[in-house]
Coordinates of C-alpha atoms (C1' of nucleotides) in Angstrom, one line a residue:
Chain A
X1 CA -30.9 21.2 24.5
X2 CA -28.2 22.6 22.0
X3 CA -28.1 18.9 20.0
X4 CA -26.8 18.9 16.5
X5 CA -28.9 17.5 14.6
X6 CA -28.5 13.8 14.8
X7 CA -24.7 13.8 15.4
X8 CA -22.9 15.3 18.9
X9 CA -20.3 17.2 19.0
X10 CA -17.7 18.3 16.1
X11 CA -17.9 15.2 13.5
X12 CA -15.0 16.2 11.9
X13 CA -12.6 15.6 14.6
X14 CA -14.4 12.6 15.6
X15 CA -13.8 11.6 12.5
X16 CA -10.1 12.2 12.2
X17 CA -10.0 11.0 15.4
X18 CA -11.8 7.3 14.5
X19 CA -9.4 7.8 11.0
X20 CA -6.0 7.6 13.7
X21 CA -7.3 4.6 15.4
X22 CA -8.0 2.1 12.6
X23 CA -4.3 3.4 11.4
X24 CA -3.4 2.8 14.6
X25 CA -4.8 -1.3 14.4
X26 CA -4.4 -1.7 10.7
X27 CA -2.4 -0.7 7.3
X28 CA -3.3 2.4 5.6
X29 CA -4.2 0.3 2.7
X30 CA -7.3 -0.5 4.4
X31 CA -8.3 2.6 5.7
X32 CA -11.5 3.0 4.3
X33 CA -13.8 6.1 4.5
X34 CA -17.0 3.9 4.7
X35 CA -15.4 2.2 7.5
X36 CA -14.6 5.6 9.8
X37 CA -18.2 6.6 8.8
X38 CA -19.8 3.6 10.6
X39 CA -17.5 4.1 13.7
X40 CA -18.3 7.4 13.8
X41 CA -22.0 6.3 14.2
X42 CA -23.2 7.8 10.8
X43 CA -23.4 7.5 7.3
X44 CA -20.9 7.3 5.1
X45 CA -22.2 10.4 3.1
X46 CA -22.0 12.5 5.9
X47 CA -18.2 12.5 5.7
X48 CA -18.2 14.7 2.4
X49 CA -20.2 17.5 4.6
X50 CA -16.7 17.6 5.5
X51 CA -14.6 16.5 4.2
X52 CA -14.5 16.7 -0.2
X53 CA -12.8 13.1 -0.9
X54 CA -11.2 10.5 0.8
X55 CA -7.8 11.9 0.0
X56 CA -8.3 15.5 1.7
X57 CA -9.4 12.9 5.2
X58 CA -6.2 11.1 4.3
X59 CA -4.4 14.3 4.7
X60 CA -6.0 15.7 7.6
X61 CA -4.8 12.2 9.1
X62 CA -1.5 13.4 8.2
X63 CA -1.5 16.8 9.2
X64 CA -2.3 15.6 12.9
X65 CA 0.0 12.4 12.7
X66 CA 2.6 15.2 11.7
X67 CA 1.7 17.7 15.1
X68 CA 1.6 14.4 17.0
X69 CA 5.4 13.8 15.6
X70 CA 7.1 17.2 16.0
X71 CA 5.2 17.0 19.3
X72 CA 6.8 13.8 20.3
X73 CA 10.4 14.9 18.7
X74 CA 10.3 18.4 20.6
X75 CA 9.4 16.6 24.2
X76 CA 12.1 14.3 23.8
X77 CA 14.5 16.8 23.2
X78 CA 13.7 18.9 26.0
X79 CA 14.8 16.0 28.3
X80 CA 18.1 15.9 26.7
X81 CA 21.2 17.1 28.1
X82 CA 20.9 20.5 26.3
X83 CA 24.4 19.8 23.6
X84 CA 24.1 19.3 20.5
X85 CA 24.9 15.6 20.3
X86 CA 23.0 14.1 22.5
X87 CA 19.9 16.6 21.3
X88 CA 20.3 14.5 18.2
X89 CA 20.7 11.5 19.8
X90 CA 17.3 11.8 21.3
X91 CA 15.8 13.0 18.3
X92 CA 16.7 10.2 16.2
X93 CA 15.4 7.6 19.1
X94 CA 12.2 9.5 19.7
X95 CA 11.8 9.3 15.2
X96 CA 12.5 5.4 15.5
X97 CA 10.4 4.6 18.6
X98 CA 7.7 7.5 16.9
X99 CA 7.1 5.2 13.5
X100 CA 7.2 2.3 15.7
X101 CA 4.6 2.8 17.9
X102 CA 2.8 4.7 14.6
X103 CA 3.3 2.0 12.1
X104 CA 0.3 2.9 9.5
X105 CA 0.3 6.5 10.5
X106 CA 4.1 6.6 9.4
X107 CA 4.2 5.3 6.0
X108 CA 1.0 7.1 4.9
X109 CA 2.5 10.4 6.4
X110 CA 5.5 9.0 4.5
X111 CA 4.7 8.4 1.3
X112 CA 1.6 10.9 1.5
X113 CA 4.5 13.7 1.4
X114 CA 5.6 12.7 -1.6
X115 CA 2.1 13.5 -3.2
X116 CA 1.5 16.7 -2.3
X117 CA 3.2 19.9 -4.0
X118 CA 6.3 19.7 -2.9
X119 CA 6.8 23.7 -2.3
X120 CA 4.1 24.0 0.0
X121 CA 5.6 27.0 2.6
X122 CA 2.8 25.7 5.8
X123 CA 5.5 24.2 8.0
X124 CA 2.9 23.5 10.4
X125 CA 2.5 21.0 8.4
X126 CA 2.8 16.9 7.8
X127 CA 6.3 17.5 8.1
X128 CA 6.4 19.1 11.2
X129 CA 8.8 16.1 12.6
X130 CA 11.1 16.1 10.4
X131 CA 11.6 19.7 10.1
X132 CA 12.7 19.5 13.7
X133 CA 14.7 17.0 13.0
X134 CA 16.8 18.9 10.2
X135 CA 16.2 21.8 12.6
X136 CA 18.9 19.7 15.2
X137 CA 21.1 18.4 12.9
X138 CA 21.8 22.3 10.9
X139 CA 22.6 23.2 14.9
X140 CA 25.1 20.6 15.3
X141 CA 26.8 22.2 12.5
X142 CA 27.1 25.2 14.0
X143 CA 28.3 28.2 11.5
X144 CA 29.7 25.8 8.4
X145 CA 25.5 25.2 8.3
X146 CA 24.8 25.0 4.8
X147 CA 27.4 24.0 3.5
X148 CA 27.8 21.0 1.4
X149 CA 29.6 18.7 3.4
X150 CA 27.1 19.8 6.1
X151 CA 24.1 18.6 3.9
X152 CA 25.4 15.7 3.3
X153 CA 25.8 14.9 7.4
X154 CA 22.2 16.2 7.5
X155 CA 20.8 14.1 5.1
X156 CA 23.2 10.9 6.4
X157 CA 22.3 11.5 10.0
X158 CA 17.9 11.3 8.6
X159 CA 19.0 8.1 6.6
X160 CA 20.2 6.7 8.8
X161 CA 17.2 6.9 11.3
X162 CA 14.3 6.6 8.6
X163 CA 16.1 3.1 7.5
X164 CA 16.3 2.2 11.2
X165 CA 12.4 3.0 11.4
X166 CA 12.1 1.1 8.2
X167 CA 13.5 -1.7 8.1
X168 CA 12.5 -2.4 12.3
X169 CA 8.8 -1.7 10.6
X170 CA 8.9 -3.9 7.9
X171 CA 10.4 -6.9 10.4
X172 CA 13.9 -7.0 8.9
X173 CA 15.5 -6.8 11.5
X174 CA 14.2 -6.6 15.7
X175 CA 12.4 -3.5 16.7
X176 CA 14.4 -3.8 19.3
X177 CA 15.3 -1.0 22.4
X178 CA 19.3 -1.9 22.3
X179 CA 19.6 -1.4 18.2
X180 CA 18.5 1.4 18.2
X181 CA 20.2 2.7 21.1
X182 CA 23.6 0.8 19.9
X183 CA 23.2 2.4 16.2
X184 CA 22.1 6.0 17.2
X185 CA 24.7 5.7 20.4
X186 CA 27.5 5.2 18.5
X187 CA 27.9 6.9 15.3
X188 CA 24.7 8.7 15.1
X189 CA 27.0 11.6 17.0
X190 CA 28.5 13.4 13.6
Chain B
X1 CA 2.7 -28.9 -33.9
X2 CA 4.2 -28.6 -30.8
X3 CA 2.0 -25.8 -30.0
X4 CA -0.2 -26.1 -26.5
X5 CA -4.1 -25.3 -26.9
X6 CA -4.9 -21.5 -26.2
X7 CA -1.5 -19.9 -25.2
X8 CA 1.9 -20.9 -26.4
X9 CA 4.7 -21.1 -24.4
X10 CA 5.2 -20.6 -20.7
X11 CA 2.6 -19.1 -19.9
X12 CA 4.1 -19.4 -16.1
X13 CA 7.0 -17.3 -16.5
X14 CA 5.2 -15.1 -18.9
X15 CA 2.6 -13.9 -16.2
X16 CA 6.0 -13.3 -14.1
X17 CA 7.4 -11.1 -16.4
X18 CA 4.0 -9.0 -17.0
X19 CA 3.9 -8.8 -13.8
X20 CA 7.7 -7.2 -13.2
X21 CA 6.5 -5.7 -16.0
X22 CA 3.5 -3.5 -14.5
X23 CA 5.4 -3.0 -11.2
X24 CA 7.9 -1.6 -13.7
X25 CA 4.7 1.1 -14.4
X26 CA 2.6 0.8 -11.3
X27 CA 2.6 0.7 -8.3
X28 CA 2.5 -2.5 -6.3
X29 CA -1.2 -1.1 -4.7
X30 CA -2.6 -1.4 -7.9
X31 CA -1.1 -4.7 -8.5
X32 CA -3.7 -7.0 -10.3
X33 CA -4.3 -10.9 -10.7
X34 CA -6.5 -9.6 -13.6
X35 CA -5.2 -7.0 -15.3
X36 CA -2.1 -9.6 -15.2
X37 CA -3.8 -12.3 -17.0
X38 CA -5.1 -9.9 -19.8
X39 CA -1.9 -8.3 -20.3
X40 CA -0.9 -11.9 -20.9
X41 CA -3.6 -12.8 -23.1
X42 CA -5.4 -14.4 -20.9
X43 CA -8.2 -15.1 -18.9
X44 CA -8.0 -14.5 -15.4
X45 CA -8.7 -18.2 -14.2
X46 CA -5.6 -19.5 -16.0
X47 CA -3.3 -17.8 -13.5
X48 CA -4.7 -20.5 -11.3
X49 CA -3.3 -23.4 -12.9
X50 CA 0.1 -21.6 -12.1
X51 CA -0.6 -19.8 -8.3
X52 CA -2.7 -21.0 -5.4
X53 CA -3.3 -17.4 -5.4
X54 CA -2.5 -14.0 -6.1
X55 CA -0.3 -13.9 -2.5
X56 CA 1.7 -16.9 -4.1
X57 CA 1.7 -15.3 -7.9
X58 CA 3.5 -12.2 -5.4
X59 CA 6.2 -13.9 -4.1
X60 CA 7.1 -14.6 -7.4
X61 CA 7.4 -11.7 -8.3
X62 CA 9.5 -11.0 -4.9
X63 CA 11.2 -13.7 -5.6
X64 CA 12.4 -12.8 -9.4
X65 CA 13.4 -9.4 -8.5
X66 CA 15.4 -11.3 -5.0
X67 CA 17.5 -12.7 -7.9
X68 CA 17.4 -9.1 -9.9
X69 CA 19.0 -7.0 -6.9
X70 CA 21.4 -10.0 -6.0
X71 CA 23.2 -9.9 -9.2
X72 CA 23.1 -6.5 -9.5
X73 CA 24.8 -6.3 -6.0
X74 CA 27.5 -8.7 -6.9
X75 CA 28.4 -7.4 -10.6
X76 CA 28.4 -3.9 -8.4
X77 CA 31.2 -6.0 -6.3
X78 CA 32.5 -7.4 -8.8
X79 CA 34.0 -3.8 -10.8
X80 CA 35.2 -2.3 -7.1
X81 CA 38.6 -2.7 -6.4
X82 CA 38.8 -5.6 -4.4
X83 CA 38.7 -4.1 -0.4
X84 CA 36.4 -4.1 2.3
X85 CA 35.3 -0.2 1.8
X86 CA 35.2 -0.2 -1.7
X87 CA 33.2 -3.0 -1.9
X88 CA 31.1 -1.8 0.6
X89 CA 30.4 1.5 -0.6
X90 CA 29.6 -0.5 -4.4
X91 CA 27.1 -2.3 -2.6
X92 CA 25.1 0.2 -1.0
X93 CA 25.1 2.4 -4.3
X94 CA 23.9 -0.6 -5.9
X95 CA 21.1 -1.2 -3.3
X96 CA 20.0 2.5 -3.9
X97 CA 20.5 2.0 -7.4
X98 CA 18.4 -0.2 -7.7
X99 CA 15.8 1.0 -5.2
X100 CA 15.1 3.7 -7.2
X101 CA 15.2 1.7 -10.7
X102 CA 12.8 -0.6 -9.1
X103 CA 10.0 1.1 -6.4
X104 CA 7.3 -0.5 -6.8
X105 CA 9.7 -4.0 -6.7
X106 CA 11.9 -3.1 -4.0
X107 CA 8.9 -1.7 -1.7
X108 CA 6.6 -6.0 -2.5
X109 CA 10.0 -7.6 -1.8
X110 CA 10.7 -4.9 1.6
X111 CA 6.5 -5.7 2.4
X112 CA 6.3 -9.1 1.9
X113 CA 9.2 -10.2 3.5
X114 CA 7.8 -9.8 6.4
X115 CA 5.1 -11.8 6.0
X116 CA 7.1 -14.5 5.5
X117 CA 8.2 -17.7 7.3
X118 CA 11.2 -15.5 9.0
X119 CA 13.3 -18.9 9.3
X120 CA 12.7 -20.1 6.0
X121 CA 15.9 -21.0 5.4
X122 CA 15.8 -21.0 1.5
X123 CA 18.5 -18.8 0.6
X124 CA 18.1 -18.1 -2.8
X125 CA 14.9 -16.2 -1.8
X126 CA 13.9 -12.8 -2.1
X127 CA 16.4 -11.5 0.2
X128 CA 19.4 -12.8 -1.6
X129 CA 20.3 -9.1 -2.2
X130 CA 20.3 -8.7 1.9
X131 CA 22.4 -11.2 2.3
X132 CA 25.0 -10.2 0.0
X133 CA 24.9 -6.8 2.1
X134 CA 25.2 -8.5 5.2
X135 CA 28.2 -10.6 4.3
X136 CA 29.7 -8.3 3.0
X137 CA 29.2 -6.3 5.9
X138 CA 31.1 -9.3 8.3
X139 CA 33.8 -9.3 5.7
X140 CA 35.1 -6.3 6.8
X141 CA 35.0 -7.1 10.6
X142 CA 37.2 -9.5 10.1
X143 CA 38.8 -11.4 12.9
X144 CA 35.9 -9.5 14.9
X145 CA 32.7 -10.8 13.4
X146 CA 30.1 -11.3 15.5
X147 CA 31.1 -9.3 18.3
X148 CA 27.6 -7.2 19.1
X149 CA 29.6 -4.2 17.8
X150 CA 29.6 -5.5 14.5
X151 CA 26.6 -6.1 13.8
X152 CA 25.8 -3.3 15.1
X153 CA 28.2 -1.7 12.3
X154 CA 26.6 -3.8 10.5
X155 CA 22.5 -2.6 10.8
X156 CA 24.1 1.1 10.9
X157 CA 25.3 0.2 7.5
X158 CA 22.4 -1.3 6.2
X159 CA 19.6 1.8 7.8
X160 CA 21.8 4.3 6.4
X161 CA 21.2 2.7 2.7
X162 CA 18.3 1.3 3.5
X163 CA 16.8 4.6 4.6
X164 CA 18.5 6.9 1.6
X165 CA 16.6 5.5 -0.9
X166 CA 13.4 5.3 0.7
X167 CA 13.7 8.5 1.3
X168 CA 14.3 9.3 -2.0
X169 CA 11.6 6.8 -3.3
X170 CA 9.0 8.8 -1.3
X171 CA 10.4 12.2 -2.6
X172 CA 11.7 13.6 0.5
X173 CA 15.0 14.3 -0.4
X174 CA 15.8 13.9 -4.6
X175 CA 17.4 11.2 -6.0
X176 CA 20.6 12.2 -6.5
X177 CA 23.2 10.3 -7.8
X178 CA 25.8 13.6 -6.3
X179 CA 23.7 12.5 -3.2
X180 CA 24.4 9.3 -3.0
X181 CA 27.7 8.9 -3.0
X182 CA 28.3 12.0 -1.3
X183 CA 26.9 10.5 1.5
X184 CA 27.4 6.6 0.8
X185 CA 31.4 7.8 0.4
X186 CA 32.1 9.4 3.0
X187 CA 29.8 8.2 5.4
X188 CA 29.5 4.7 5.0
X189 CA 33.6 3.3 5.5
X190 CA 33.2 1.8 8.7
Chain C
dT1 C1' -43.4 36.0 21.9
dG2 C1' -44.7 33.7 18.2
dT3 C1' -44.1 33.0 13.1
dA4 C1' -42.3 31.7 8.6
dC5 C1' -37.6 31.1 6.9
dA6 C1' -33.1 29.8 5.3
dT7 C1' -29.6 26.9 6.7
dC8 C1' -27.2 23.3 6.4
dA9 C1' -25.3 18.3 8.9
dG10 C1' -27.1 14.6 8.3
dT11 C1' -30.2 10.4 5.7
dG12 C1' -30.7 5.9 2.6
dA13 C1' -30.4 4.3 -1.5
dA14 C1' -28.1 3.9 -5.7
dC15 C1' -24.5 3.9 -9.2
dG16 C1' -21.0 1.6 -11.5
dC17 C1' -16.4 0.0 -10.9
dG18 C1' -12.3 -3.7 -10.3
dC19 C1' -11.5 -6.9 -7.5
dG20 C1' -10.2 -12.4 -6.3
dT21 C1' -11.8 -16.8 -7.2
dT22 C1' -15.1 -20.7 -8.0
dC23 C1' -17.7 -23.7 -11.1
dA24 C1' -18.9 -27.1 -14.6
dC25 C1' -16.9 -26.7 -19.2
dT26 C1' -13.3 -27.9 -23.7
dG27 C1' -10.8 -29.7 -26.4
dA28 C1' -6.0 -29.9 -27.7
dT29 C1' -2.0 -33.1 -26.8
dG30 C1' 0.1 -37.4 -25.9
dT31 C1' 0.2 -42.1 -24.4
dA32 C1' -0.8 -47.3 -24.5
dC33 C1' -3.0 -50.8 -26.8
Chain D
dT1 C1' -0.8 -47.0 -38.1
dG2 C1' -5.2 -46.3 -35.9
dT3 C1' -7.8 -45.6 -32.4
dA4 C1' -10.0 -44.6 -27.4
dC5 C1' -8.6 -42.3 -23.4
dA6 C1' -6.7 -39.6 -19.6
dT7 C1' -5.3 -35.6 -18.8
dC8 C1' -5.2 -30.7 -18.1
dA9 C1' -4.0 -25.8 -19.4
dG10 C1' -7.2 -23.1 -21.3
dT11 C1' -12.4 -20.9 -21.0
dG12 C1' -16.0 -17.8 -19.8
dA13 C1' -20.0 -17.2 -17.0
dA14 C1' -20.8 -16.2 -12.0
dC15 C1' -20.3 -15.1 -6.9
dG16 C1' -20.0 -11.5 -3.4
dC17 C1' -17.8 -7.8 -1.6
dG18 C1' -16.6 -3.5 0.0
dC19 C1' -15.4 0.9 -2.3
dG20 C1' -15.8 5.8 -3.2
dT21 C1' -19.4 9.0 -4.7
dT22 C1' -23.8 11.4 -6.5
dC23 C1' -28.7 12.4 -5.5
dA24 C1' -32.4 14.0 -4.0
dC25 C1' -34.3 14.3 0.6
dT26 C1' -35.1 15.7 5.1
dG27 C1' -35.7 17.8 9.9
dA28 C1' -33.8 20.0 13.6
dT29 C1' -31.9 25.1 14.6
dG30 C1' -31.5 29.7 14.7
dT31 C1' -32.8 34.3 12.3
dA32 C1' -36.0 38.1 10.7
dC33 C1' -39.6 40.3 11.4

DNA sequence: TGTACATCAGTGAACGCGCGTTCACTGATGTAC
DNA sequence: TGTACATCAGTGAACGCGCGTTCACTGATGTAC
């Protein structure tokens, strides 16, 4: 008893799980609604019971990714020495590591974010990882937060970790722990 | 006289021209061999007289992009004050500006590079812009070039400009000249 | 406790689409005699 | 100078593909009486 008609359990959650699994294996450009449905053991049509269209499914994958990202960042920070400098470095390292561990998901999160309503105030959303990074950067500033100079420093730090992540994802530089540590450790302390 | 059968002029060059035009207008993921052929006023099949397949056409677009990129970098450097610091900043600015001016081409160059034979020694190839940046960074080092520390500084600078470019392309931060100048001017001088 | 019924998560067939690529071909060109 | 011919850049029809999405439907569920 308690069995649902054809599918058992929460199909919506299962579709997201399978979707993330696919992103872990291949590029986001090959992410296919039909294939996700197939792997979830369900007809393509069934997806439309849970998401209005493919784009909505992708948005949900980004949301899930954002949560994972935020959790990874938070954990890294909690393990770091409780001073702004080390915390920032720990955040940066977590940022790059997450990107390397989830290449397609990370890319999807990045490119999808720009398609969304830019002034969406749903902070639990896909950008929670970025917000965490920004908050950490803001902490570093102390009283002069909000200064123009401070904002530039924040962007600089973000650009550095993001660039490091992207160059490694694109195979332009080796995805090497020593390089990550070298760049972040020596240079990121503002 | 001198007219070719159906098409007039160098179709190969025309296809590349049209391809770059398409990249200037839309994302690389929507780049279609058929559409390029259509806009070149030629049947899809004709493309195969000049390129073995679509991937080869794309590679050629990247090569063309690499040349434009390199030229932009070189010009920016030639206009800069002839000291390592200002030249590096000028390079970085040109790097970001090229990315902003050619979003899809820049992305294609980045993601395609990793698919190629990594130890290809064709330096006139798609990475000429990167080589120029790296060379400039190397100049900065002077006698201690090749040091581990020097290499890290180079990666750091590259990551910063690249990250800045990507964040702006993805709409994560405003594509703002003031931000570019602020980040590069204050922080990039190693 | 038994029965009629609304709900709604699933089904499978079908749609139109544009893609990259292959095929056998055509017909203008320039060249060798 | 005229003619036979090889070359080869183009043609248009067709291939199989997988995609996202729509459609009318089915049948198990839980609920109201």
